[in-house]
mmCIF file of C-alpha atoms in Angstrom:
data_model
loop_
_atom_site.group_PDB
_atom_site.id
_atom_site.type_symbol
_atom_site.label_atom_id
_atom_site.label_comp_id
_atom_site.label_asym_id
_atom_site.label_seq_id
_atom_site.Cartn_x
_atom_site.Cartn_y
_atom_site.Cartn_z
ATOM 1 C CA MET A 1 1.252 24.125 26.940
ATOM 2 C CA ASN A 2 1.052 21.092 24.708
ATOM 3 C CA LYS A 3 -1.010 18.044 25.578
ATOM 4 C CA GLU A 4 1.949 15.653 25.619
ATOM 5 C CA ARG A 5 3.821 17.595 28.324
ATOM 6 C CA ARG A 6 0.643 17.828 30.373
ATOM 7 C CA LEU A 7 0.110 14.077 30.145
ATOM 8 C CA GLY A 8 3.755 13.466 30.991
ATOM 9 C CA ARG A 9 3.451 15.291 34.289
ATOM 10 C CA GLY A 10 0.239 13.379 34.988
ATOM 11 C CA LEU A 11 2.076 10.084 34.452
ATOM 12 C CA GLU A 12 4.781 11.003 36.962
ATOM 13 C CA ALA A 13 2.187 12.112 39.506
ATOM 14 C CA LEU A 14 0.327 8.803 39.248
ATOM 15 C CA LEU A 15 3.347 6.670 40.168
ATOM 16 C CA GLY A 16 4.086 5.766 43.757
ATOM 17 C CA ARG A 17 7.164 7.025 45.566
ATOM 18 C CA PRO A 18 10.612 5.724 44.543
ATOM 19 C CA LEU A 19 11.629 3.007 46.976
ATOM 20 C CA GLY A 20 14.303 3.651 49.562
ATOM 21 C CA SER A 21 17.750 2.086 49.652
ATOM 22 C CA GLU A 22 16.795 -0.760 52.032
ATOM 23 C CA GLU A 23 13.858 -1.753 49.839
ATOM 24 C CA MET A 24 16.077 -1.567 46.741
ATOM 25 C CA VAL A 25 18.634 -3.886 48.329
ATOM 26 C CA ASP A 26 15.873 -6.305 49.331
ATOM 27 C CA ALA A 27 14.472 -6.250 45.791
ATOM 28 C CA ALA A 28 17.968 -6.720 44.358
ATOM 29 C CA HIS A 29 18.392 -9.874 46.444
ATOM 30 C CA MET A 30 15.097 -11.132 44.997
ATOM 31 C CA ALA A 31 16.372 -10.359 41.499
ATOM 32 C CA ASP A 32 19.711 -12.103 42.052
ATOM 33 C CA ASP A 33 21.472 -8.807 41.360
ATOM 34 C CA ASP A 34 24.349 -9.375 43.831
ATOM 35 C CA GLY A 35 22.391 -7.601 46.523
ATOM 36 C CA GLN A 36 22.687 -4.156 44.956
ATOM 37 C CA GLY A 37 21.588 -2.010 42.078
ATOM 38 C CA GLY A 38 23.797 -0.884 39.235
ATOM 39 C CA HIS A 39 26.138 2.094 39.306
ATOM 40 C CA ASP A 40 23.303 4.135 37.815
ATOM 41 C CA GLY A 41 21.162 3.607 40.933
ATOM 42 C CA LEU A 42 18.762 1.303 39.094
ATOM 43 C CA LEU A 43 18.008 -2.374 39.453
ATOM 44 C CA HIS A 44 18.989 -4.670 36.591
ATOM 45 C CA LEU A 45 16.447 -7.466 36.308
ATOM 46 C CA HIS A 46 16.331 -10.604 34.196
ATOM 47 C CA VAL A 47 13.834 -9.975 31.420
ATOM 48 C CA TYR A 48 11.880 -13.115 32.276
ATOM 49 C CA ASP A 49 11.492 -12.030 35.910
ATOM 50 C CA ILE A 50 9.225 -9.207 34.728
ATOM 51 C CA GLU A 51 5.539 -9.905 34.121
ATOM 52 C CA ASN A 52 3.491 -7.782 31.738
ATOM 53 C CA ASN A 53 1.125 -5.129 33.053
ATOM 54 C CA PRO A 54 -2.271 -6.917 33.261
ATOM 55 C CA PHE A 55 -4.043 -3.585 32.758
ATOM 56 C CA GLN A 56 -2.234 -2.770 29.529
ATOM 57 C CA PRO A 57 -4.835 -1.626 26.952
ATOM 58 C CA ARG A 58 -2.625 -2.415 23.968
ATOM 59 C CA ILE A 59 -3.756 -5.513 22.086
ATOM 60 C CA ASP A 60 -1.449 -5.526 19.068
ATOM 61 C CA PHE A 61 2.236 -4.646 18.877
ATOM 62 C CA ASP A 62 3.844 -3.850 15.524
ATOM 63 C CA ASP A 63 6.611 -6.427 15.050
ATOM 64 C CA ALA A 64 8.464 -4.169 12.589
ATOM 65 C CA ALA A 65 8.421 -1.267 15.063
ATOM 66 C CA ILE A 66 9.631 -3.546 17.872
ATOM 67 C CA GLY A 67 12.444 -4.705 15.579
ATOM 68 C CA GLU A 68 13.472 -1.103 14.883
ATOM 69 C CA LEU A 69 13.451 -0.353 18.602
ATOM 70 C CA ALA A 70 15.554 -3.481 19.260
ATOM 71 C CA ALA A 71 18.137 -2.251 16.742
ATOM 72 C CA SER A 72 18.163 1.140 18.457
ATOM 73 C CA LEU A 73 18.724 -0.508 21.854
ATOM 74 C CA GLN A 74 21.724 -2.383 20.495
ATOM 75 C CA THR A 75 23.201 0.862 19.175
ATOM 76 C CA HIS A 76 22.286 3.381 21.858
ATOM 77 C CA GLY A 77 21.299 1.300 24.888
ATOM 78 C CA MET A 78 18.141 1.867 26.931
ATOM 79 C CA ILE A 79 18.030 5.577 27.717
ATOM 80 C CA GLN A 80 14.819 5.413 29.748
ATOM 81 C CA PRO A 81 14.524 2.542 32.288
ATOM 82 C CA LEU A 82 11.437 0.399 32.673
ATOM 83 C CA VAL A 83 9.211 1.018 35.686
ATOM 84 C CA VAL A 84 8.141 -2.001 37.757
ATOM 85 C CA ARG A 85 6.540 -2.946 41.041
ATOM 86 C CA ARG A 86 7.099 -5.996 43.219
ATOM 87 C CA HIS A 87 4.546 -8.722 42.649
ATOM 88 C CA GLY A 88 4.965 -11.699 44.947
ATOM 89 C CA GLU A 89 8.374 -13.205 44.280
ATOM 90 C CA ARG A 90 8.676 -11.501 40.909
ATOM 91 C CA PHE A 91 8.158 -8.075 39.385
ATOM 92 C CA GLN A 92 5.348 -6.608 37.316
ATOM 93 C CA LEU A 93 5.738 -4.036 34.581
ATOM 94 C CA ILE A 94 4.140 -0.645 35.161
ATOM 95 C CA SER A 95 5.522 1.202 32.159
ATOM 96 C CA GLY A 96 7.653 0.293 29.147
ATOM 97 C CA GLU A 97 6.253 -2.863 27.520
ATOM 98 C CA ARG A 98 7.536 -1.930 24.046
ATOM 99 C CA ARG A 99 11.054 -1.474 25.434
ATOM 100 C CA LEU A 100 10.860 -4.802 27.275
ATOM 101 C CA ARG A 101 9.728 -6.611 24.122
ATOM 102 C CA ALA A 102 12.485 -4.918 22.132
ATOM 103 C CA ALA A 103 15.109 -5.871 24.725
ATOM 104 C CA ILE A 104 14.025 -9.527 24.524
ATOM 105 C CA LYS A 105 14.141 -9.365 20.723
ATOM 106 C CA ALA A 106 17.630 -7.868 20.927
ATOM 107 C CA GLY A 107 18.768 -10.784 23.070
ATOM 108 C CA TRP A 108 19.260 -8.855 26.302
ATOM 109 C CA GLU A 109 19.267 -10.924 29.490
ATOM 110 C CA LYS A 110 18.791 -8.007 31.873
ATOM 111 C CA VAL A 111 17.186 -4.570 31.656
ATOM 112 C CA PRO A 112 17.496 -1.452 33.843
ATOM 113 C CA VAL A 113 14.387 -0.771 35.917
ATOM 114 C CA GLN A 114 13.128 1.739 38.426
ATOM 115 C CA LEU A 115 11.210 0.180 41.320
ATOM 116 C CA ARG A 116 8.015 1.930 42.420
ATOM 117 C CA GLU A 117 5.033 1.321 44.657
ATOM 118 C CA ALA A 118 1.722 1.221 42.790
ATOM 119 C CA ASP A 119 -1.673 -0.372 43.413
ATOM 120 C CA ASP A 120 -3.881 -1.886 40.702
ATOM 121 C CA ARG A 121 -5.740 1.372 40.120
ATOM 122 C CA GLN A 122 -2.520 3.294 39.601
ATOM 123 C CA MET A 123 -1.334 0.554 37.262
ATOM 124 C CA SER A 124 -4.476 1.019 35.168
ATOM 125 C CA GLU A 125 -4.078 4.786 35.079
ATOM 126 C CA VAL A 126 -0.403 4.701 34.175
ATOM 127 C CA ALA A 127 -1.094 2.258 31.325
ATOM 128 C CA ILE A 128 -3.834 4.528 29.960
ATOM 129 C CA VAL A 129 -1.763 7.717 30.182
ATOM 130 C CA GLU A 130 1.307 6.098 28.654
ATOM 131 C CA ASN A 131 -0.698 4.820 25.712
ATOM 132 C CA LEU A 132 -2.625 8.054 25.149
ATOM 133 C CA GLN A 133 0.734 9.542 24.186
ATOM 134 C CA ARG A 134 1.324 6.867 21.558
ATOM 135 C CA LYS A 135 -0.050 7.554 18.083
ATOM 136 C CA ASP A 136 0.046 3.880 17.095
ATOM 137 C CA LEU A 137 -2.464 2.764 19.738
ATOM 138 C CA ASN A 138 -5.758 2.539 17.875
ATOM 139 C CA ALA A 139 -8.801 4.429 19.039
ATOM 140 C CA LEU A 140 -10.765 1.328 20.052
ATOM 141 C CA GLU A 141 -7.964 0.086 22.307
ATOM 142 C CA LYS A 142 -8.077 3.474 24.042
ATOM 143 C CA ALA A 143 -11.881 3.349 24.191
ATOM 144 C CA HIS A 144 -11.866 -0.138 25.740
ATOM 145 C CA SER A 145 -9.262 0.900 28.309
ATOM 146 C CA PHE A 146 -11.438 3.849 29.420
ATOM 147 C CA HIS A 147 -14.612 1.758 29.492
ATOM 148 C CA GLU A 148 -13.004 -1.078 31.441
ATOM 149 C CA TYR A 149 -11.553 1.377 33.962
ATOM 150 C CA LEU A 150 -14.942 3.040 34.538
ATOM 151 C CA GLU A 151 -16.593 -0.357 34.974
ATOM 152 C CA ARG A 152 -13.848 -1.741 37.233
ATOM 153 C CA TYR A 153 -13.606 1.222 39.604
ATOM 154 C CA GLY A 154 -17.136 2.614 39.353
ATOM 155 C CA CYS A 155 -16.125 6.200 38.764
ATOM 156 C CA THR A 156 -17.473 8.873 36.445
ATOM 157 C CA GLN A 157 -15.878 10.202 33.296
ATOM 158 C CA GLU A 158 -15.276 13.502 35.106
ATOM 159 C CA GLU A 159 -13.427 11.753 37.931
ATOM 160 C CA LEU A 160 -11.234 9.769 35.550
ATOM 161 C CA ALA A 161 -10.486 12.884 33.495
ATOM 162 C CA GLY A 162 -9.393 14.644 36.682
ATOM 163 C CA ARG A 163 -7.156 11.762 37.759
ATOM 164 C CA LEU A 164 -5.486 11.613 34.330
ATOM 165 C CA ASN A 165 -5.393 15.396 33.831
ATOM 166 C CA ILE A 166 -7.169 15.217 30.469
ATOM 167 C CA ASP A 167 -10.408 16.653 29.095
ATOM 168 C CA ARG A 168 -13.587 14.673 29.761
ATOM 169 C CA SER A 169 -14.500 15.056 26.093
ATOM 170 C CA THR A 170 -11.453 12.950 25.179
ATOM 171 C CA ILE A 171 -12.888 10.072 27.207
ATOM 172 C CA ALA A 172 -16.491 10.584 26.073
ATOM 173 C CA ASN A 173 -15.623 10.784 22.366
ATOM 174 C CA LEU A 174 -13.567 7.592 22.471
ATOM 175 C CA ILE A 175 -16.104 5.594 24.484
ATOM 176 C CA ARG A 176 -18.855 6.532 22.018
ATOM 177 C CA LEU A 177 -16.977 4.597 19.320
ATOM 178 C CA LEU A 178 -17.989 1.413 21.151
ATOM 179 C CA GLU A 179 -21.608 2.143 20.131
ATOM 180 C CA LEU A 180 -20.775 1.562 16.448
ATOM 181 C CA PRO A 181 -21.581 -1.776 14.739
ATOM 182 C CA GLU A 182 -18.937 -4.451 15.209
ATOM 183 C CA ALA A 183 -18.078 -4.469 11.490
ATOM 184 C CA ILE A 184 -17.198 -0.772 11.630
ATOM 185 C CA GLN A 185 -15.116 -1.311 14.762
ATOM 186 C CA VAL A 186 -13.187 -4.021 12.889
ATOM 187 C CA ASP A 187 -12.562 -1.609 9.990
ATOM 188 C CA LEU A 188 -11.386 1.030 12.464
ATOM 189 C CA CYS A 189 -8.912 -1.382 14.080
ATOM 190 C CA ALA A 190 -7.667 -2.488 10.657
ATOM 191 C CA GLY A 191 -7.041 1.105 9.604
ATOM 192 C CA ASN A 192 -9.707 1.021 6.878
ATOM 193 C CA LEU A 193 -11.505 3.868 8.644
ATOM 194 C CA THR A 194 -10.040 6.724 10.659
ATOM 195 C CA GLN A 195 -11.332 7.809 14.044
ATOM 196 C CA GLY A 196 -12.695 10.960 12.387
ATOM 197 C CA HIS A 197 -14.679 8.879 9.893
ATOM 198 C CA ALA A 198 -16.041 6.647 12.651
ATOM 199 C CA ARG A 199 -17.139 9.609 14.771
ATOM 200 C CA ALA A 200 -18.850 11.156 11.741
ATOM 201 C CA LEU A 201 -21.101 8.071 11.489
ATOM 202 C CA LEU A 202 -22.393 8.227 15.071
ATOM 203 C CA PRO A 203 -25.216 10.776 14.486
ATOM 204 C CA LEU A 204 -26.861 8.435 11.952
ATOM 205 C CA GLY A 205 -28.004 6.092 14.697
ATOM 206 C CA ASP A 206 -29.342 3.525 12.225
ATOM 207 C CA GLU A 207 -26.927 0.576 11.911
ATOM 208 C CA ARG A 208 -27.724 -0.145 8.278
ATOM 209 C CA GLU A 209 -27.015 3.418 7.242
ATOM 210 C CA GLN A 210 -23.787 3.464 9.253
ATOM 211 C CA LEU A 211 -22.621 0.311 7.469
ATOM 212 C CA GLU A 212 -23.575 1.741 4.085
ATOM 213 C CA PHE A 213 -21.651 4.944 4.756
ATOM 214 C CA ALA A 214 -18.639 2.933 5.970
ATOM 215 C CA ARG A 215 -18.700 1.052 2.658
ATOM 216 C CA ARG A 216 -18.885 4.306 0.675
ATOM 217 C CA ILE A 217 -16.018 5.849 2.631
ATOM 218 C CA GLN A 218 -13.751 2.966 1.673
ATOM 219 C CA GLU A 219 -14.931 2.566 -1.915
ATOM 220 C CA GLU A 220 -15.149 6.258 -2.802
ATOM 221 C CA GLY A 221 -12.277 7.514 -0.634
ATOM 222 C CA LEU A 222 -14.476 10.061 1.144
ATOM 223 C CA SER A 223 -12.681 12.524 3.402
ATOM 224 C CA VAL A 224 -13.842 13.062 6.983
ATOM 225 C CA ARG A 225 -15.276 16.449 6.018
ATOM 226 C CA ALA A 226 -17.160 15.006 3.048
ATOM 227 C CA THR A 227 -18.518 12.216 5.257
ATOM 228 C CA GLU A 228 -19.731 14.702 7.872
ATOM 229 C CA GLU A 229 -21.503 16.763 5.222
ATOM 230 C CA LEU A 230 -23.190 13.720 3.661
ATOM 231 C CA VAL A 231 -24.304 12.471 7.081
ATOM 232 C CA GLN A 232 -25.823 15.859 7.902
ATOM 233 C CA GLN A 233 -27.559 15.951 4.508
ATOM 234 C CA THR A 234 -29.005 12.484 5.161
ATOM 235 C CA ILE A 235 -30.315 13.498 8.583
ATOM 236 C CA HIS A 236 -31.717 16.786 7.228
ATOM 237 C CA GLN A 237 -33.507 15.038 4.367
ATOM 238 C CA ALA A 238 -34.956 12.451 6.745
ATOM 239 C CA ASP A 239 -36.229 15.161 9.100
ATOM 240 C CA HIS A 240 -38.070 16.854 6.234
ATOM 241 C CA GLU A 241 -39.467 13.758 4.522
ATOM 242 C CA PRO A 242 -43.257 13.432 4.730
ATOM 243 C CA LEU A 243 -44.303 10.179 6.325
ATOM 244 C CA ALA A 244 -45.396 7.669 3.698
ATOM 245 C CA VAL A 245 -48.896 6.396 4.419
ATOM 246 C CA VAL A 246 -50.236 3.573 2.242
ATOM 247 C CA GLY A 247 -53.993 3.182 1.982
ATOM 248 C CA GLY A 248 -54.506 5.516 4.911
ATOM 249 C CA GLU A 249 -52.677 3.150 7.274
ATOM 250 C CA ALA A 250 -49.695 3.845 9.507
ATOM 251 C CA PRO A 251 -46.267 2.415 8.652
ATOM 252 C CA ALA A 252 -45.766 -1.278 9.340
ATOM 253 C CA ARG A 253 -45.780 -2.277 12.997
ATOM 254 C CA GLY A 254 -42.406 -3.019 14.559
ATOM 255 C CA ARG A 255 -40.394 -0.463 12.587
ATOM 256 C CA ALA A 256 -40.306 3.254 13.330
ATOM 257 C CA PRO A 257 -40.636 5.596 10.306
ATOM 258 C CA ARG A 258 -37.288 6.742 8.879
ATOM 259 C CA ARG A 259 -37.891 10.345 9.871
ATOM 260 C CA SER A 260 -38.704 9.285 13.421
ATOM 261 C CA ARG A 261 -35.606 7.077 13.708
ATOM 262 C CA GLU A 262 -33.280 9.801 12.489
ATOM 263 C CA HIS A 263 -34.902 12.422 14.675
ATOM 264 C CA SER A 264 -34.483 10.145 17.708
ATOM 265 C CA ALA A 265 -30.795 9.669 16.877
ATOM 266 C CA ALA A 266 -30.272 13.433 16.734
ATOM 267 C CA LEU A 267 -32.081 13.887 20.051
ATOM 268 C CA GLU A 268 -30.018 11.099 21.644
ATOM 269 C CA GLN A 269 -26.832 12.869 20.552
ATOM 270 C CA GLU A 270 -28.081 16.167 21.998
ATOM 271 C CA LEU A 271 -28.950 14.558 25.339
ATOM 272 C CA ARG A 272 -25.654 12.632 25.504
ATOM 273 C CA SER A 273 -23.721 15.853 25.019
ATOM 274 C CA ALA A 274 -25.789 17.637 27.674
ATOM 275 C CA LEU A 275 -25.657 14.850 30.273
ATOM 276 C CA GLY A 276 -22.230 13.369 29.546
ATOM 277 C CA THR A 277 -23.482 9.805 29.434
ATOM 278 C CA LYS A 278 -25.213 7.331 27.113
ATOM 279 C CA VAL A 279 -28.898 8.041 26.426
ATOM 280 C CA ASP A 280 -31.338 5.844 24.475
ATOM 281 C CA ILE A 281 -34.721 6.948 23.128
ATOM 282 C CA LYS A 282 -37.207 4.125 22.569
ATOM 283 C CA GLN A 283 -40.267 5.177 20.594
ATOM 284 C CA ARG A 284 -43.599 3.451 20.863
ATOM 285 C CA ALA A 285 -46.893 3.806 19.044
ATOM 286 C CA ALA A 286 -49.113 6.895 19.327
ATOM 287 C CA GLY A 287 -46.177 9.135 20.171
ATOM 288 C CA ARG A 288 -45.329 7.338 23.414
ATOM 289 C CA GLY A 289 -41.870 6.105 24.381
ATOM 290 C CA GLN A 290 -39.033 5.989 26.882
ATOM 291 C CA ILE A 291 -35.842 7.913 27.500
ATOM 292 C CA VAL A 292 -33.215 5.669 29.111
ATOM 293 C CA VAL A 293 -30.295 7.417 30.829
ATOM 294 C CA HIS A 294 -27.359 5.114 31.603
ATOM 295 C CA PHE A 295 -25.041 5.407 34.607
ATOM 296 C CA THR A 296 -22.091 3.250 35.681
ATOM 297 C CA SER A 297 -21.792 4.024 39.399
ATOM 298 C CA PRO A 298 -23.707 5.458 42.373
ATOM 299 C CA GLU A 299 -21.608 8.629 42.068
ATOM 300 C CA GLU A 300 -22.576 9.103 38.442
ATOM 301 C CA PHE A 301 -26.234 8.518 39.344
ATOM 302 C CA GLU A 302 -26.006 11.294 41.945
ATOM 303 C CA ARG A 303 -24.370 13.623 39.413
ATOM 304 C CA LEU A 304 -27.154 12.962 36.913
ATOM 305 C CA ARG A 305 -29.856 13.343 39.556
ATOM 306 C CA GLU A 306 -28.469 16.705 40.653
ATOM 307 C CA HIS A 307 -28.176 17.834 37.041
ATOM 308 C CA LEU A 308 -31.714 16.803 36.104
ATOM 309 C CA CYS A 309 -33.320 18.033 39.323
ATOM 310 C CA ALA A 310 -31.511 21.373 39.535
ATOM 311 C CA GLY A 311 -33.985 24.051 40.559
ATOM 312 C CA VAL A 312 -36.764 21.543 41.313
ATOM 313 C CA HIS A 313 -38.260 21.836 44.814
ATOM 314 C CA ILE A 314 -40.392 18.942 46.043
ATOM 315 C CA LYS A 315 -42.750 19.712 48.914
ATOM 316 C CA ALA A 316 -42.905 17.151 51.695
ATOM 317 C CA GLY A 317 -46.216 15.570 52.636
#
């Protein structure tokens, strides 16, 4: 079963029930649609009576692609209606922003819509699922949509994956891209780096090395595979470098030795994979330090506590 069909069924399941005939007539009166829907059983709304989905993760829309879609609408019509919900005295888009933009560009005054019930959380989920199916939505837009959802609704990655019917690793891998330096995120959005390249840089941990590798990828045209191999070589060499000691003194205060930094980055990656959340290792002098485990909700805290304390029995008193 391919991923796209699986996501498609998830999208349908997330939407509220289709509204009944009385509600449709009431909505048609609001839309000045002569008190009834079209012969196709859909409402036909003025394009400017429809507000955009406020939870839409897309930031940029390709004007050329919208123009091509507008030309297609003029030739073939709108095969798939927009999906909207009532929002005060107007309507709010749930699904189909590209089609709405194309219809406006094509000069349409009205568009066919299907009216559904949906709360804000469902709106967020539908927007995410719809855009996961689109290849032209960049990885950071997807990552931000996941992160914002987790922050807004205080749920875990596992819970969101279950609600969207996708693998948790899809969410985790995208959200990790937000840990990269801002300059690399800009290159990723601009298409100068692929998602595969960006993910290959994560194990480095050190921002300066990540930026240097990003520069080499673009200047030397490194493939994702070549980047992964070079990153692993860099980490391996760092792990086996003897610590440089000048005059019998420890490395300068305030900066961890290279080997230590790279080893910490590898350990952070191992712990993140095991725990399913962000982990930071902060090293101090004399081998001391901290391990910081991040959580975004009480439920995720409980999941982590149960995971870390499994098999541990604490005696009372």
